PDB file of C-alpha atoms and ligand atoms in Angstrom:
ATOM      1  CA  UNK W   1      62.581  37.127  88.658  1.00  0.00           C
ATOM      2  CA  UNK W   2      62.558  35.210  85.863  1.00  0.00           C
ATOM      3  CA  UNK W   3      66.008  33.611  85.046  1.00  0.00           C
ATOM      4  CA  UNK W   4      67.353  35.476  82.184  1.00  0.00           C
ATOM      5  CA  UNK W   5      67.538  32.945  78.692  1.00  0.00           C
ATOM      6  CA  UNK W   6      69.586  33.663  75.319  1.00  0.00           C
ATOM      7  CA  UNK W   7      68.840  31.402  72.547  1.00  0.00           C
ATOM      8  CA  UNK W   8      71.080  30.821  69.568  1.00  0.00           C
ATOM      9  CA  UNK W   9      68.572  29.589  66.460  1.00  0.00           C
ATOM     10  CA  UNK W  10      71.112  28.566  63.816  1.00  0.00           C
ATOM     11  CA  UNK W  11      68.200  27.927  61.081  1.00  0.00           C
ATOM     12  CA  UNK W  12      69.291  25.770  58.660  1.00  0.00           C
ATOM     13  CA  UNK W  13      72.781  26.970  58.715  1.00  0.00           C
ATOM     14  CA  UNK W  14      76.512  25.791  58.896  1.00  0.00           C
ATOM     15  CA  UNK W  15      78.046  22.269  58.165  1.00  0.00           C
ATOM     16  CA  UNK W  16      78.826  19.640  60.897  1.00  0.00           C
ATOM     17  CA  UNK W  17      82.463  20.746  61.945  1.00  0.00           C
ATOM     18  CA  UNK W  18      81.333  24.641  61.803  1.00  0.00           C
ATOM     19  CA  UNK W  19      78.366  23.871  64.246  1.00  0.00           C
ATOM     20  CA  UNK W  20      80.988  22.076  66.286  1.00  0.00           C
ATOM     21  CA  UNK W  21      83.534  23.960  66.397  1.00  0.00           C
ATOM     22  CA  UNK W  22      80.562  26.707  67.432  1.00  0.00           C
ATOM     23  CA  UNK W  23      79.104  24.779  69.819  1.00  0.00           C
ATOM     24  CA  UNK W  24      83.068  24.410  71.323  1.00  0.00           C
ATOM     25  CA  UNK W  25      83.533  28.476  71.022  1.00  0.00           C
ATOM     26  CA  UNK W  26      79.982  29.290  72.696  1.00  0.00           C
ATOM     27  CA  UNK W  27      80.347  27.004  75.342  1.00  0.00           C
ATOM     28  CA  UNK W  28      84.019  27.599  76.258  1.00  0.00           C
ATOM     29  CA  UNK W  29      83.768  31.370  76.600  1.00  0.00           C
ATOM     30  CA  UNK W  30      81.160  31.033  78.746  1.00  0.00           C
ATOM     31  CA  UNK W  31      82.798  29.490  81.392  1.00  0.00           C
ATOM     32  CA  UNK W  32      81.676  30.833  84.804  1.00  0.00           C
ATOM     33  CA  UNK W  33      78.737  32.428  84.154  1.00  0.00           C
ATOM     34  CA  UNK W  34      76.110  32.697  86.637  1.00  0.00           C
ATOM     35  CA  UNK W  35      71.438  33.650  86.434  1.00  0.00           C
ATOM     36  CA  UNK W  36      71.673  33.889  83.534  1.00  0.00           C
ATOM     37  CA  UNK W  37      70.543  30.124  80.406  1.00  0.00           C
ATOM     38  CA  UNK W  38      72.222  29.067  77.586  1.00  0.00           C
ATOM     39  CA  UNK W  39      71.318  27.080  74.518  1.00  0.00           C
ATOM     40  CA  UNK W  40      72.079  27.031  70.976  1.00  0.00           C
ATOM     41  CA  UNK W  41      69.120  24.893  67.941  1.00  0.00           C
ATOM     42  CA  UNK W  42      71.705  23.826  65.099  1.00  0.00           C
ATOM     43  CA  UNK W  43      70.351  21.277  62.640  1.00  0.00           C
ATOM     44  CA  UNK W  44      68.967  18.417  64.620  1.00  0.00           C
ATOM     45  CA  UNK W  45      70.985  16.418  61.768  1.00  0.00           C
ATOM     46  CA  UNK W  46      74.026  17.811  64.291  1.00  0.00           C
ATOM     47  CA  UNK W  47      72.354  17.924  67.852  1.00  0.00           C
ATOM     48  CA  UNK W  48      74.727  15.148  68.788  1.00  0.00           C
ATOM     49  CA  UNK W  49      77.782  16.365  67.747  1.00  0.00           C
ATOM     50  CA  UNK W  50      76.998  19.872  69.923  1.00  0.00           C
ATOM     51  CA  UNK W  51      76.431  16.823  72.348  1.00  0.00           C
ATOM     52  CA  UNK W  52      80.206  15.919  71.979  1.00  0.00           C
ATOM     53  CA  UNK W  53      80.633  20.156  71.467  1.00  0.00           C
ATOM     54  CA  UNK W  54      79.028  20.709  75.010  1.00  0.00           C
ATOM     55  CA  UNK W  55      79.637  18.398  77.013  1.00  0.00           C
ATOM     56  CA  UNK W  56      80.409  19.612  80.663  1.00  0.00           C
ATOM     57  CA  UNK W  57      79.606  23.824  79.929  1.00  0.00           C
ATOM     58  CA  UNK W  58      77.335  25.155  80.723  1.00  0.00           C
ATOM     59  CA  UNK W  59      75.598  25.143  77.580  1.00  0.00           C
ATOM     60  CA  UNK W  60      72.295  23.690  76.542  1.00  0.00           C
ATOM     61  CA  UNK W  61      71.001  23.183  73.403  1.00  0.00           C
ATOM     62  CA  UNK W  62      67.514  21.646  71.256  1.00  0.00           C
ATOM     63  CA  UNK W  63      65.954  21.529  68.146  1.00  0.00           C
ATOM     64  CA  UNK W  64      63.894  23.604  66.063  1.00  0.00           C
ATOM     65  CA  UNK W  65      61.202  21.411  65.263  1.00  0.00           C
ATOM     66  CA  UNK W  66      59.303  18.241  66.319  1.00  0.00           C
ATOM     67  CA  UNK W  67      56.616  16.689  64.837  1.00  0.00           C
ATOM     68  CA  UNK W  68      53.863  15.915  67.812  1.00  0.00           C
ATOM     69  CA  UNK W  69      53.741  11.549  66.666  1.00  0.00           C
ATOM     70  CA  UNK W  70      55.655   9.511  69.448  1.00  0.00           C
ATOM     71  CA  UNK W  71      57.517   7.298  66.248  1.00  0.00           C
ATOM     72  CA  UNK W  72      55.891   5.643  63.191  1.00  0.00           C
ATOM     73  CA  UNK W  73      55.554   6.145  59.649  1.00  0.00           C
ATOM     74  CA  UNK W  74      55.657   9.363  59.301  1.00  0.00           C
ATOM     75  CA  UNK W  75      58.534  10.219  57.494  1.00  0.00           C
ATOM     76  CA  UNK W  76      61.609  13.145  57.257  1.00  0.00           C
ATOM     77  CA  UNK W  77      60.168  13.610  60.928  1.00  0.00           C
ATOM     78  CA  UNK W  78      61.512  13.666  63.812  1.00  0.00           C
ATOM     79  CA  UNK W  79      59.562  13.352  67.507  1.00  0.00           C
ATOM     80  CA  UNK W  80      60.374  13.977  71.196  1.00  0.00           C
ATOM     81  CA  UNK W  81      61.959  11.622  72.200  1.00  0.00           C
ATOM     82  CA  UNK W  82      64.028  11.565  69.449  1.00  0.00           C
ATOM     83  CA  UNK W  83      65.376  15.287  71.283  1.00  0.00           C
ATOM     84  CA  UNK W  84      65.425  13.754  74.752  1.00  0.00           C
ATOM     85  CA  UNK W  85      67.574  10.304  73.797  1.00  0.00           C
ATOM     86  CA  UNK W  86      70.445  12.929  72.557  1.00  0.00           C
ATOM     87  CA  UNK W  87      69.896  14.871  75.653  1.00  0.00           C
ATOM     88  CA  UNK W  88      68.259  17.554  74.252  1.00  0.00           C
ATOM     89  CA  UNK W  89      66.818  20.611  77.144  1.00  0.00           C
ATOM     90  CA  UNK W  90      65.007  23.169  74.714  1.00  0.00           C
ATOM     91  CA  UNK W  91      63.003  22.637  71.214  1.00  0.00           C
ATOM     92  CA  UNK W  92      62.005  25.802  69.358  1.00  0.00           C
ATOM     93  CA  UNK W  93      58.164  25.118  67.273  1.00  0.00           C
ATOM     94  CA  UNK W  94      55.901  27.815  65.663  1.00  0.00           C
ATOM     95  CA  UNK W  95      59.065  29.983  64.351  1.00  0.00           C
ATOM     96  CA  UNK W  96      58.120  32.018  61.683  1.00  0.00           C
ATOM     97  CA  UNK W  97      59.791  31.136  59.067  1.00  0.00           C
ATOM     98  CA  UNK W  98      57.369  27.348  59.352  1.00  0.00           C
ATOM     99  CA  UNK W  99      54.900  29.135  60.114  1.00  0.00           C
ATOM    100  CA  UNK W 100      54.916  31.301  57.110  1.00  0.00           C
ATOM    101  CA  UNK W 101      57.176  29.668  54.797  1.00  0.00           C
ATOM    102  CA  UNK W 102      56.048  25.183  55.823  1.00  0.00           C
ATOM    103  CA  UNK W 103      52.439  26.792  56.636  1.00  0.00           C
ATOM    104  CA  UNK W 104      52.411  25.272  60.368  1.00  0.00           C
ATOM    105  CA  UNK W 105      49.266  26.263  61.762  1.00  0.00           C
ATOM    106  CA  UNK W 106      47.666  27.308  65.337  1.00  0.00           C
ATOM    107  CA  UNK W 107      46.753  23.882  66.311  1.00  0.00           C
ATOM    108  CA  UNK W 108      49.677  21.891  64.959  1.00  0.00           C
ATOM    109  CA  UNK W 109      51.184  24.123  66.899  1.00  0.00           C
ATOM    110  CA  UNK W 110      49.405  23.197  69.663  1.00  0.00           C
ATOM    111  CA  UNK W 111      49.594  19.177  69.705  1.00  0.00           C
ATOM    112  CA  UNK W 112      54.288  19.655  68.641  1.00  0.00           C
ATOM    113  CA  UNK W 113      53.051  22.104  72.439  1.00  0.00           C
ATOM    114  CA  UNK W 114      51.650  19.752  74.059  1.00  0.00           C
ATOM    115  CA  UNK W 115      54.264  16.715  73.011  1.00  0.00           C
ATOM    116  CA  UNK W 116      56.835  18.562  73.785  1.00  0.00           C
ATOM    117  CA  UNK W 117      55.586  19.587  77.733  1.00  0.00           C
ATOM    118  CA  UNK W 118      54.914  15.182  77.991  1.00  0.00           C
ATOM    119  CA  UNK W 119      58.339  14.494  77.378  1.00  0.00           C
ATOM    120  CA  UNK W 120      59.567  16.801  79.508  1.00  0.00           C
ATOM    121  CA  UNK W 121      61.889  18.628  76.572  1.00  0.00           C
ATOM    122  CA  UNK W 122      60.496  22.512  77.267  1.00  0.00           C
ATOM    123  CA  UNK W 123      59.334  24.820  74.599  1.00  0.00           C
ATOM    124  CA  UNK W 124      60.037  28.238  72.951  1.00  0.00           C
ATOM    125  CA  UNK W 125      57.055  28.893  71.335  1.00  0.00           C
ATOM    126  CA  UNK W 126      57.070  31.902  68.850  1.00  0.00           C
ATOM    127  CA  UNK W 127      53.974  34.316  68.173  1.00  0.00           C
ATOM    128  CA  UNK W 128      54.535  37.604  66.398  1.00  0.00           C
ATOM    129  CA  UNK W 129      52.948  39.894  63.451  1.00  0.00           C
ATOM    130  CA  UNK W 130      53.291  40.599  60.169  1.00  0.00           C
ATOM    131  CA  UNK W 131      54.432  44.259  58.948  1.00  0.00           C
ATOM    132  CA  UNK W 132      50.845  44.524  57.341  1.00  0.00           C
ATOM    133  CA  UNK W 133      49.025  43.211  60.960  1.00  0.00           C
ATOM    134  CA  UNK W 134      51.189  46.222  62.904  1.00  0.00           C
ATOM    135  CA  UNK W 135      50.658  48.532  60.657  1.00  0.00           C
ATOM    136  CA  UNK W 136      46.301  48.402  60.787  1.00  0.00           C
ATOM    137  CA  UNK W 137      46.832  47.916  64.178  1.00  0.00           C
ATOM    138  CA  UNK W 138      45.720  44.500  64.938  1.00  0.00           C
ATOM    139  CA  UNK W 139      49.131  43.292  66.516  1.00  0.00           C
ATOM    140  CA  UNK W 140      47.386  42.646  69.987  1.00  0.00           C
ATOM    141  CA  UNK W 141      44.799  41.305  68.590  1.00  0.00           C
ATOM    142  CA  UNK W 142      46.886  38.417  66.648  1.00  0.00           C
ATOM    143  CA  UNK W 143      48.971  37.517  69.378  1.00  0.00           C
ATOM    144  CA  UNK W 144      46.549  37.392  71.104  1.00  0.00           C
ATOM    145  CA  UNK W 145      45.162  34.911  68.536  1.00  0.00           C
ATOM    146  CA  UNK W 146      48.280  32.603  68.160  1.00  0.00           C
ATOM    147  CA  UNK W 147      48.451  32.482  71.937  1.00  0.00           C
ATOM    148  CA  UNK W 148      45.247  30.836  72.745  1.00  0.00           C
ATOM    149  CA  UNK W 149      45.817  28.709  69.913  1.00  0.00           C
ATOM    150  CA  UNK W 150      49.366  27.417  70.524  1.00  0.00           C
ATOM    151  CA  UNK W 151      48.871  27.297  73.522  1.00  0.00           C
ATOM    152  CA  UNK W 152      45.293  26.145  74.068  1.00  0.00           C
ATOM    153  CA  UNK W 153      44.962  22.616  76.428  1.00  0.00           C
ATOM    154  CA  UNK W 154      47.498  23.880  78.965  1.00  0.00           C
ATOM    155  CA  UNK W 155      46.716  23.612  82.145  1.00  0.00           C
ATOM    156  CA  UNK W 156      49.153  26.025  85.047  1.00  0.00           C
ATOM    157  CA  UNK W 157      51.128  23.567  85.766  1.00  0.00           C
ATOM    158  CA  UNK W 158      51.834  22.471  82.066  1.00  0.00           C
ATOM    159  CA  UNK W 159      52.866  26.952  80.812  1.00  0.00           C
ATOM    160  CA  UNK W 160      54.822  26.970  83.874  1.00  0.00           C
ATOM    161  CA  UNK W 161      57.277  25.147  82.067  1.00  0.00           C
ATOM    162  CA  UNK W 162      56.679  27.178  78.360  1.00  0.00           C
ATOM    163  CA  UNK W 163      59.232  30.063  77.592  1.00  0.00           C
ATOM    164  CA  UNK W 164      57.744  32.306  74.589  1.00  0.00           C
ATOM    165  CA  UNK W 165      59.403  34.172  72.475  1.00  0.00           C
ATOM    166  CA  UNK W 166      57.360  37.361  71.272  1.00  0.00           C
ATOM    167  CA  UNK W 167      58.865  37.799  67.335  1.00  0.00           C
ATOM    168  CA  UNK W 168      57.769  40.549  65.403  1.00  0.00           C
ATOM    169  CA  UNK W 169      57.851  38.383  61.669  1.00  0.00           C
ATOM    170  CA  UNK W 170      58.990  42.403  59.894  1.00  0.00           C
ATOM    171  CA  UNK W 171      62.378  42.239  61.925  1.00  0.00           C
ATOM    172  CA  UNK W 172      63.409  39.045  61.841  1.00  0.00           C
ATOM    173  CA  UNK W 173      66.571  38.651  60.023  1.00  0.00           C
ATOM    174  CA  UNK W 174      65.879  42.104  58.546  1.00  0.00           C
ATOM    175  CA  UNK W 175      67.987  44.310  60.688  1.00  0.00           C
ATOM    176  CA  UNK W 176      64.768  46.449  61.119  1.00  0.00           C
ATOM    177  CA  UNK W 177      64.991  45.578  65.055  1.00  0.00           C
ATOM    178  CA  UNK W 178      61.903  46.505  66.915  1.00  0.00           C
ATOM    179  CA  UNK W 179      62.561  49.225  68.998  1.00  0.00           C
ATOM    180  CA  UNK W 180      63.511  48.617  72.831  1.00  0.00           C
ATOM    181  CA  UNK W 181      58.897  49.899  73.979  1.00  0.00           C
ATOM    182  CA  UNK W 182      57.527  48.241  70.941  1.00  0.00           C
ATOM    183  CA  UNK W 183      59.020  44.769  72.702  1.00  0.00           C
ATOM    184  CA  UNK W 184      57.531  45.804  76.168  1.00  0.00           C
ATOM    185  CA  UNK W 185      54.213  46.715  75.342  1.00  0.00           C
ATOM    186  CA  UNK W 186      53.849  43.858  73.763  1.00  0.00           C
ATOM    187  CA  UNK W 187      55.668  41.825  76.214  1.00  0.00           C
ATOM    188  CA  UNK W 188      54.083  43.512  78.449  1.00  0.00           C
ATOM    189  CA  UNK W 189      50.301  42.378  76.732  1.00  0.00           C
ATOM    190  CA  UNK W 190      51.562  39.073  76.462  1.00  0.00           C
ATOM    191  CA  UNK W 191      51.936  38.685  80.538  1.00  0.00           C
ATOM    192  CA  UNK W 192      48.291  39.916  80.960  1.00  0.00           C
ATOM    193  CA  UNK W 193      47.522  37.370  78.475  1.00  0.00           C
ATOM    194  CA  UNK W 194      48.607  35.230  80.598  1.00  0.00           C
ATOM    195  CA  UNK W 195      47.264  36.528  83.697  1.00  0.00           C
ATOM    196  CA  UNK W 196      43.876  36.584  82.490  1.00  0.00           C
ATOM    197  CA  UNK W 197      44.457  32.672  81.598  1.00  0.00           C
ATOM    198  CA  UNK W 198      46.347  31.915  84.455  1.00  0.00           C
ATOM    199  CA  UNK W 199      47.020  33.917  87.635  1.00  0.00           C
ATOM    200  CA  UNK W 200      49.133  37.018  87.502  1.00  0.00           C
ATOM    201  CA  UNK W 201      52.098  34.459  89.053  1.00  0.00           C
ATOM    202  CA  UNK W 202      51.502  31.835  86.126  1.00  0.00           C
ATOM    203  CA  UNK W 203      51.872  35.556  84.548  1.00  0.00           C
ATOM    204  CA  UNK W 204      54.697  36.603  86.591  1.00  0.00           C
ATOM    205  CA  UNK W 205      56.869  33.768  86.182  1.00  0.00           C
ATOM    206  CA  UNK W 206      56.834  33.263  82.819  1.00  0.00           C
ATOM    207  CA  UNK W 207      59.551  33.532  80.461  1.00  0.00           C
ATOM    208  CA  UNK W 208      59.303  36.020  77.472  1.00  0.00           C
ATOM    209  CA  UNK W 209      62.170  36.230  74.744  1.00  0.00           C
ATOM    210  CA  UNK W 210      62.544  38.866  71.839  1.00  0.00           C
ATOM    211  CA  UNK W 211      63.611  38.183  68.855  1.00  0.00           C
ATOM    212  CA  UNK W 212      64.295  40.035  65.898  1.00  0.00           C
ATOM    213  CA  UNK W 213      66.993  40.810  64.669  1.00  0.00           C
ATOM    214  CA  UNK W 214      68.431  41.259  68.124  1.00  0.00           C
ATOM    215  CA  UNK W 215      72.708  41.371  68.166  1.00  0.00           C
ATOM    216  CA  UNK W 216      75.427  42.465  70.444  1.00  0.00           C
ATOM    217  CA  UNK W 217      75.130  46.459  69.666  1.00  0.00           C
ATOM    218  CA  UNK W 218      71.316  46.208  70.407  1.00  0.00           C
ATOM    219  CA  UNK W 219      70.464  44.116  72.876  1.00  0.00           C
ATOM    220  CA  UNK W 220      70.963  45.915  76.224  1.00  0.00           C
ATOM    221  CA  UNK W 221      68.674  48.198  76.030  1.00  0.00           C
ATOM    222  CA  UNK W 222      66.374  45.899  74.683  1.00  0.00           C
ATOM    223  CA  UNK W 223      66.615  43.003  77.444  1.00  0.00           C
ATOM    224  CA  UNK W 224      67.142  45.641  79.988  1.00  0.00           C
ATOM    225  CA  UNK W 225      62.884  46.547  79.849  1.00  0.00           C
ATOM    226  CA  UNK W 226      61.409  44.873  82.440  1.00  0.00           C
ATOM    227  CA  UNK W 227      59.548  42.359  80.384  1.00  0.00           C
ATOM    228  CA  UNK W 228      62.153  41.090  78.172  1.00  0.00           C
ATOM    229  CA  UNK W 229      64.427  38.247  79.489  1.00  0.00           C
ATOM    230  CA  UNK W 230      65.591  37.102  77.171  1.00  0.00           C
ATOM    231  CA  UNK W 231      66.482  36.940  73.440  1.00  0.00           C
ATOM    232  CA  UNK W 232      66.329  34.274  70.450  1.00  0.00           C
ATOM    233  CA  UNK W 233      68.612  34.979  68.641  1.00  0.00           C
ATOM    234  CA  UNK W 234      68.415  34.431  64.486  1.00  0.00           C
ATOM    235  CA  UNK W 235      71.882  35.703  62.520  1.00  0.00           C
ATOM    236  CA  UNK W 236      73.948  37.307  65.613  1.00  0.00           C
ATOM    237  CA  UNK W 237      73.758  33.684  67.408  1.00  0.00           C
ATOM    238  CA  UNK W 238      76.320  32.774  64.265  1.00  0.00           C
ATOM    239  CA  UNK W 239      79.038  34.435  65.998  1.00  0.00           C
ATOM    240  CA  UNK W 240      80.334  33.423  68.987  1.00  0.00           C
ATOM    241  CA  UNK W 241      80.554  36.729  69.425  1.00  0.00           C
ATOM    242  CA  UNK W 242      78.247  38.704  68.512  1.00  0.00           C
ATOM    243  CA  UNK W 243      76.101  36.244  70.566  1.00  0.00           C
ATOM    244  CA  UNK W 244      78.344  36.302  73.572  1.00  0.00           C
ATOM    245  CA  UNK W 245      78.461  40.652  73.304  1.00  0.00           C
ATOM    246  CA  UNK W 246      74.432  39.946  73.363  1.00  0.00           C
ATOM    247  CA  UNK W 247      74.462  37.753  76.343  1.00  0.00           C
ATOM    248  CA  UNK W 248      76.629  41.182  78.032  1.00  0.00           C
ATOM    249  CA  UNK W 249      74.687  42.820  77.349  1.00  0.00           C
ATOM    250  CA  UNK W 250      72.307  41.192  80.463  1.00  0.00           C
ATOM    251  CA  UNK W 251      74.925  42.654  82.915  1.00  0.00           C
ATOM    252  CA  UNK W 252      72.442  46.424  82.258  1.00  0.00           C
ATOM    253  CA  UNK W 253      69.661  44.225  82.798  1.00  0.00           C
TER     254      UNK W 253
HETATM  255  P1  PGA L   1      67.005  37.305  63.564  1.00  0.00           P
HETATM  256  O1  PGA L   1      66.306  36.142  63.921  1.00  0.00           O
HETATM  257  O2  PGA L   1      68.085  37.023  64.428  1.00  0.00           O
HETATM  258  O3  PGA L   1      68.190  36.631  62.428  1.00  0.00           O
HETATM  259  O4  PGA L   1      66.493  38.549  62.897  1.00  0.00           O
HETATM  260  C1  PGA L   1      65.478  35.364  64.954  1.00  0.00           C
HETATM  261  C2  PGA L   1      64.642  34.799  64.821  1.00  0.00           C
HETATM  262  O5  PGA L   1      64.599  33.632  64.049  1.00  0.00           O
HETATM  263  O6  PGA L   1      64.711  34.043  65.618  1.00  0.00           O
END
């Protein structure tokens, strides 16, 4: 059984006190929850403050990006060692906003994935097709290419530590959620890609989150799909009620 994983990507939102209050509220209200991994991803500048707010709870935290080099003259960048120093367990990599707005390539994502794994951070690696890709039937092809590029050169042992997030670009922040069937179809395809690249046992063990307009009211249906192992949540993760409502959707799994 894959352990469900619900992650909240706060993106470039909140201020210090807002981030602390939200983290503290989620940490407090998730007390006693079992059988699920929960994590929030505040702006990096608030990670240390969030660390204090969630101490002693089940709520983990991580960053929304890293640079692949460990230290040196890379103005403005943050390394894996710095995240480890702050007690981070996870890092989101290859988010569609980084790919499409900041121009990140599969090759860059791959370097970051290898750097994260080398530092024992768990990378959540995002893949997903654009609306035009979907409309011309290229979803499978795009996903395959992103997996091949972003997850290149990973041994079986390394891939076992990776979490994949399927985030159709047309569903992110748009209120347009993939239907449970659309999500399941791509998740199943991802598992097939992993089986072909590794083997069935490895493919069956890797967690694949769905992301894109997930909220409390649509989470249960999505999470009920056999190959949907959790959610990567943007907008709805900025409200404790919504985020915990999504977690409650796991009760139907
Ligand atoms: P959204 O964002 O839930 O606001 O659509 C998801 C994501 O970007 O991870």
